[in-house]
mmCIF file of C-alpha atoms in Angstrom:
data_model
loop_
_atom_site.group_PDB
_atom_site.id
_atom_site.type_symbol
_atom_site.label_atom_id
_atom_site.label_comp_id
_atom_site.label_asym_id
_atom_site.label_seq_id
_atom_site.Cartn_x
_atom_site.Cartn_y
_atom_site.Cartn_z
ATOM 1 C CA UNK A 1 -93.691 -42.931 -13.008
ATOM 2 C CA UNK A 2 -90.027 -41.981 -13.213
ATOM 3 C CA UNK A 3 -89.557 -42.403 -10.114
ATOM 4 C CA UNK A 4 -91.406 -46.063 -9.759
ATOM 5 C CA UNK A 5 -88.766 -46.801 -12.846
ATOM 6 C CA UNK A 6 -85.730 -45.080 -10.945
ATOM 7 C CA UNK A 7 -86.624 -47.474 -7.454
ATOM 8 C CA UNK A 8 -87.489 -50.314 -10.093
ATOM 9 C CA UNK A 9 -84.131 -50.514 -11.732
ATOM 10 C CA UNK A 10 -82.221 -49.892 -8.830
ATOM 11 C CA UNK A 11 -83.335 -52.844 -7.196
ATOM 12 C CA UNK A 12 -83.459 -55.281 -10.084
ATOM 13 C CA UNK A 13 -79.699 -53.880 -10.665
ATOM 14 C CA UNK A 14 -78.658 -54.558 -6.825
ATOM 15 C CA UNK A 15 -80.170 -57.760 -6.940
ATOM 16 C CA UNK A 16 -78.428 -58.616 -10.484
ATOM 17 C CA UNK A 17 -75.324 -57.218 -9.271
ATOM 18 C CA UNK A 18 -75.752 -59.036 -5.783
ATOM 19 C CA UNK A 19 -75.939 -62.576 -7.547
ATOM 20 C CA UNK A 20 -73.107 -61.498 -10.240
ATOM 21 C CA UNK A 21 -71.372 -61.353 -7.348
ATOM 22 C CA UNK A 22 -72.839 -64.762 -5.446
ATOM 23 C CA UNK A 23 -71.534 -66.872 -9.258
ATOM 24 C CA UNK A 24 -68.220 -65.090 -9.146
ATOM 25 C CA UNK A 25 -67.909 -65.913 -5.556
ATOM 26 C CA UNK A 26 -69.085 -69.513 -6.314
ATOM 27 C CA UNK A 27 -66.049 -69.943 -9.117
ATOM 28 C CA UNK A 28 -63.649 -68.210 -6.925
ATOM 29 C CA UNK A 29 -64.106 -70.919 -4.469
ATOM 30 C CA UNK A 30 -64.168 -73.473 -7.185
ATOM 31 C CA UNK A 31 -61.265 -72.576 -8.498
ATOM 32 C CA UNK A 32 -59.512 -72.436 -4.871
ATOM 33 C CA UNK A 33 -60.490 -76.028 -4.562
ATOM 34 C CA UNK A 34 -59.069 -77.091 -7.492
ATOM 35 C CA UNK A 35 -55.996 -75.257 -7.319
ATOM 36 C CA UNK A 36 -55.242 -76.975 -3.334
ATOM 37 C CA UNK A 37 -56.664 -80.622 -4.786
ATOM 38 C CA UNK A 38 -54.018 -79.773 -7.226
ATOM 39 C CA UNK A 39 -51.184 -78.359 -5.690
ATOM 40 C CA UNK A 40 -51.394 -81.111 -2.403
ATOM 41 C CA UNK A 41 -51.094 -83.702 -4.962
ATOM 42 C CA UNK A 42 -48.182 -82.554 -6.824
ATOM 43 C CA UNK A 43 -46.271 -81.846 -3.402
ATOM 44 C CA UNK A 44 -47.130 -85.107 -2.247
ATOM 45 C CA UNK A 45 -46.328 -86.765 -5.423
ATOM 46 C CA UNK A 46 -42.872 -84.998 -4.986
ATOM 47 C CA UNK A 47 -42.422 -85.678 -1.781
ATOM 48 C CA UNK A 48 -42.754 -89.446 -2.113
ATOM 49 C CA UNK A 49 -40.483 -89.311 -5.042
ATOM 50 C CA UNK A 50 -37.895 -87.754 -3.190
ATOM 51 C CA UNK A 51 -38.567 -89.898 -0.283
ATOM 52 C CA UNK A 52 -38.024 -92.904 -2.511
ATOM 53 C CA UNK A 53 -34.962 -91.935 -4.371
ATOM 54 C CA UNK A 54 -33.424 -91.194 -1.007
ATOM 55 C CA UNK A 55 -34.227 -94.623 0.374
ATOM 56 C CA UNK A 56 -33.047 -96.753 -2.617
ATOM 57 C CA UNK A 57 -29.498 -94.377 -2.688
ATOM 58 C CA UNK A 58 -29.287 -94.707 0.984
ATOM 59 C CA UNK A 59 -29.624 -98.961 0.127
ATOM 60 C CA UNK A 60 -27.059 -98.952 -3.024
ATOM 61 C CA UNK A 61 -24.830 -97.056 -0.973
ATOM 62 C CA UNK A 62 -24.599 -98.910 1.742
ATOM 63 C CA UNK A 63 -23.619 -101.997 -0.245
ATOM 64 C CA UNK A 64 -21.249 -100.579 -2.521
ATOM 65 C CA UNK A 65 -17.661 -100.642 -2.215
ATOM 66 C CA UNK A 66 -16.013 -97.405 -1.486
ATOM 67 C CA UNK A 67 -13.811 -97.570 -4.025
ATOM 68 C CA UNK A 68 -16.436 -97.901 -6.775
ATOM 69 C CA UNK A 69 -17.774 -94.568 -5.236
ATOM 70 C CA UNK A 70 -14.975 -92.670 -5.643
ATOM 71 C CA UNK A 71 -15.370 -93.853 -9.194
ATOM 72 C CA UNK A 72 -18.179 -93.047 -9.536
ATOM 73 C CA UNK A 73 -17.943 -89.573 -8.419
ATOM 74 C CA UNK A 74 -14.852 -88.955 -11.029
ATOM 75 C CA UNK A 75 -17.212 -90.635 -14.218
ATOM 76 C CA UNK A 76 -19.440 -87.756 -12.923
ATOM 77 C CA UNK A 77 -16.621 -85.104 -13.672
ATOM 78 C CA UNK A 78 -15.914 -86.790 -16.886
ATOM 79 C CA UNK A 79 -19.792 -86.053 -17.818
ATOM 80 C CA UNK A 80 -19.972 -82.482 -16.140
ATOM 81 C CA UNK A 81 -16.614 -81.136 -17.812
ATOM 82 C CA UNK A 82 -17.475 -82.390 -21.138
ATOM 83 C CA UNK A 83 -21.039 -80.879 -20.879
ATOM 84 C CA UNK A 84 -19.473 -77.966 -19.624
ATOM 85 C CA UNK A 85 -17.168 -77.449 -22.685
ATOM 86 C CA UNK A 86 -19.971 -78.423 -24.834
ATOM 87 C CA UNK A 87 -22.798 -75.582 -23.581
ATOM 88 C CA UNK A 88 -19.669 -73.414 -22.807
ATOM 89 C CA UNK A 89 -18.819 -73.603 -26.891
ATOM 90 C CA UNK A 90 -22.825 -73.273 -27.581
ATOM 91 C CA UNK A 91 -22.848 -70.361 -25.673
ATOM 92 C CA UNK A 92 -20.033 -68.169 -27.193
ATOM 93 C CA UNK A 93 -21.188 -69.005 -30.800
ATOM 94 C CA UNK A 94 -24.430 -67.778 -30.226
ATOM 95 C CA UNK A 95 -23.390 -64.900 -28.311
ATOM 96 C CA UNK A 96 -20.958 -64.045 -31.787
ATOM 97 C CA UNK A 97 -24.078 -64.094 -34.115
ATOM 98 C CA UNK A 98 -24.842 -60.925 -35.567
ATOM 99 C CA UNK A 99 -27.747 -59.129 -34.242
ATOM 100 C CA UNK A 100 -30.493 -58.018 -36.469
ATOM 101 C CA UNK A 101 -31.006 -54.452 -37.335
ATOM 102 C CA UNK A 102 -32.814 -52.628 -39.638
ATOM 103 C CA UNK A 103 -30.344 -53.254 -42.711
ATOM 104 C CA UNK A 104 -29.687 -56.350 -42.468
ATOM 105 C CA UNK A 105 -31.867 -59.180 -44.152
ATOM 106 C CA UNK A 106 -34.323 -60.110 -41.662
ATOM 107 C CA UNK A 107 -35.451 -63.758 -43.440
ATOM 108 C CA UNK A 108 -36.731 -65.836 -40.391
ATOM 109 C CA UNK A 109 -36.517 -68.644 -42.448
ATOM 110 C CA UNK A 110 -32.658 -68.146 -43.424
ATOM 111 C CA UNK A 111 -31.876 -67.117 -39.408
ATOM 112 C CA UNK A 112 -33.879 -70.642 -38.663
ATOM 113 C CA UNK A 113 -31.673 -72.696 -40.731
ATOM 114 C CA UNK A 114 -28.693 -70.466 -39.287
ATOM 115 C CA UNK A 115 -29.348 -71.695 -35.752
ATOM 116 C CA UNK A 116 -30.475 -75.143 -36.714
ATOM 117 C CA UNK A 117 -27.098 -75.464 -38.457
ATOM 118 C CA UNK A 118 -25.251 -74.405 -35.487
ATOM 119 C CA UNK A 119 -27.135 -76.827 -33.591
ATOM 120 C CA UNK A 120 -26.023 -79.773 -35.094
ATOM 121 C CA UNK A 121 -22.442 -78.680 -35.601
ATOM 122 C CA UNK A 122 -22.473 -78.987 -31.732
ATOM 123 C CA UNK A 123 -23.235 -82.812 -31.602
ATOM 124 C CA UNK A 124 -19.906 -83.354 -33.312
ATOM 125 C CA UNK A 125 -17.462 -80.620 -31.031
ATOM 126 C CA UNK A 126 -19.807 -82.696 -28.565
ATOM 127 C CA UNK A 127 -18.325 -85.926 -28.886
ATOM 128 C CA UNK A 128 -15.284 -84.658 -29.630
ATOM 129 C CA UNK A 129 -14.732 -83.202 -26.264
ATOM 130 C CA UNK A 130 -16.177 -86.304 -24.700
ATOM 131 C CA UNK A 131 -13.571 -88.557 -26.331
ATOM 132 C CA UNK A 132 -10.539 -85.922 -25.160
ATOM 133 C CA UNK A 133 -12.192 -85.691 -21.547
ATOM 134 C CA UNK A 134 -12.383 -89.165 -21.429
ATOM 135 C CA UNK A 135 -8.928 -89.752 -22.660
ATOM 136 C CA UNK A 136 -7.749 -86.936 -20.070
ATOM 137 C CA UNK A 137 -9.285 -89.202 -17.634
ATOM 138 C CA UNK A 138 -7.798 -92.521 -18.354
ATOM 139 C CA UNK A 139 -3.953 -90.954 -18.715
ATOM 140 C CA UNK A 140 -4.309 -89.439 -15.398
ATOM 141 C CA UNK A 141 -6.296 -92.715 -13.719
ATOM 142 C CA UNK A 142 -3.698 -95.216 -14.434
ATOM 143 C CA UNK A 143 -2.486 -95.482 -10.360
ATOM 144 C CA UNK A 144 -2.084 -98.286 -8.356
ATOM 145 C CA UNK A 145 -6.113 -97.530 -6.791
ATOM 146 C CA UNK A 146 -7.667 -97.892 -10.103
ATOM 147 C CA UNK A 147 -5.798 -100.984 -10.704
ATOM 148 C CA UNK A 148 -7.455 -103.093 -8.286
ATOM 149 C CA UNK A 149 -10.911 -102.157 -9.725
ATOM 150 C CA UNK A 150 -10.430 -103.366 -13.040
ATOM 151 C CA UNK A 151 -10.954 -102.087 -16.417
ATOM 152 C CA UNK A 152 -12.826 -98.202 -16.541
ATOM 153 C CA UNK A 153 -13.483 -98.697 -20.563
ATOM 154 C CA UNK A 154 -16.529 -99.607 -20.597
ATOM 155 C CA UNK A 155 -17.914 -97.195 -17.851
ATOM 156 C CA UNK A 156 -16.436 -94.379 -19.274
ATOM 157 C CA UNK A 157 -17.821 -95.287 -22.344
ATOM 158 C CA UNK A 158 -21.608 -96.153 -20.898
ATOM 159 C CA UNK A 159 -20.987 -92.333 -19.756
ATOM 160 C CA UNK A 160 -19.380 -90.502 -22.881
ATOM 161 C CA UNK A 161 -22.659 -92.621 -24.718
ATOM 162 C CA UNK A 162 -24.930 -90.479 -22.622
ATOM 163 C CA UNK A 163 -23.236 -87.517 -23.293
ATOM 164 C CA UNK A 164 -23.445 -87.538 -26.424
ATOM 165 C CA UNK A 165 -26.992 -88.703 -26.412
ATOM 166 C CA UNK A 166 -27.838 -85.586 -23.732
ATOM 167 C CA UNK A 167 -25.802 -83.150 -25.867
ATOM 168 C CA UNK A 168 -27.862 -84.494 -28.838
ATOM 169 C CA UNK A 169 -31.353 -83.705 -27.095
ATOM 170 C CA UNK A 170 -30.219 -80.380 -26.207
#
């Protein structure tokens, strides 16, 4: 009888194992599909956004003046040096807090508000480096070039606005 048992068990465990395997095979394959389904639509979705935003640039740029794009490309300093200062300041301050060891008071709470603190000290160094950038910027754009454009106020200031509102969000 052992032996009937033994031949018994091995095959009811081969056949168990055998369609363990088939299921896990099934959801492997499942899973494969979704993934691809998945992953085609996401590059295609990207690819058609790219695709797009290259068209409708390609369009604005072909009607706008070349001056304005020159101007354009200097509003984008403005906003990259003023970020720049901004994460540059963020940066050093954090890199100047104390670390925690086992002496000193380890309150999340009180290291929470530390950081939260330091946070929103940033939104005011924030827009103060966006107003001196963007002072920097009209003192040194007062040539003859800029003068046949016309006033740069209120870009400037459309692009020290979202500054501030980006540094805000950070």
């Amino acid at each position: 009888t052992s032996i009937f048992f033994r031949v018994f068990f091995a095959t009811w465990l081969t056949k168990s194992v055998a369609e363990e395997l088939e299921v896990v095979a099934a959801m492997e394959d499942e899973i494969f599909r979704s993934a691809t389904k998945g992953f085609s639509r996401l590059f295609s979705l990207n690819l058609f956004s790219k695709v797009l935003t290259f068209t409708f640039n390609t369009a604005i740029i072909r009607l706008v003046h070349p001056e304005a794009k020159g101007l354009e490309r200097t509003f984008e300093a403005v906003v990259n040096m003023a970020l720049f200062l901004q994460r540059e300041a963020v940066r050093n301050a954090l890199q100047r807090q104390k670390p925690l060891t086992k002496d000193s008071v380890h309150d999340p709470k009180q290291r929470l508000a530390q950081l939260i603190t330091l946070g929103w000290l940033m939104v005011p160094w924030g827009v103060l480096c966006t107003i001196l950038v963007s002072l920097l910027h009209n003192y040194n754009t007062t040539g003859e070039q800029y003068r046949e454009v016309g006033s740069l106020q209120a870009p400037l200031l459309i692009y020290g606005l979202s500054v501030v509102i980006e540094m805000a969000a950070e």
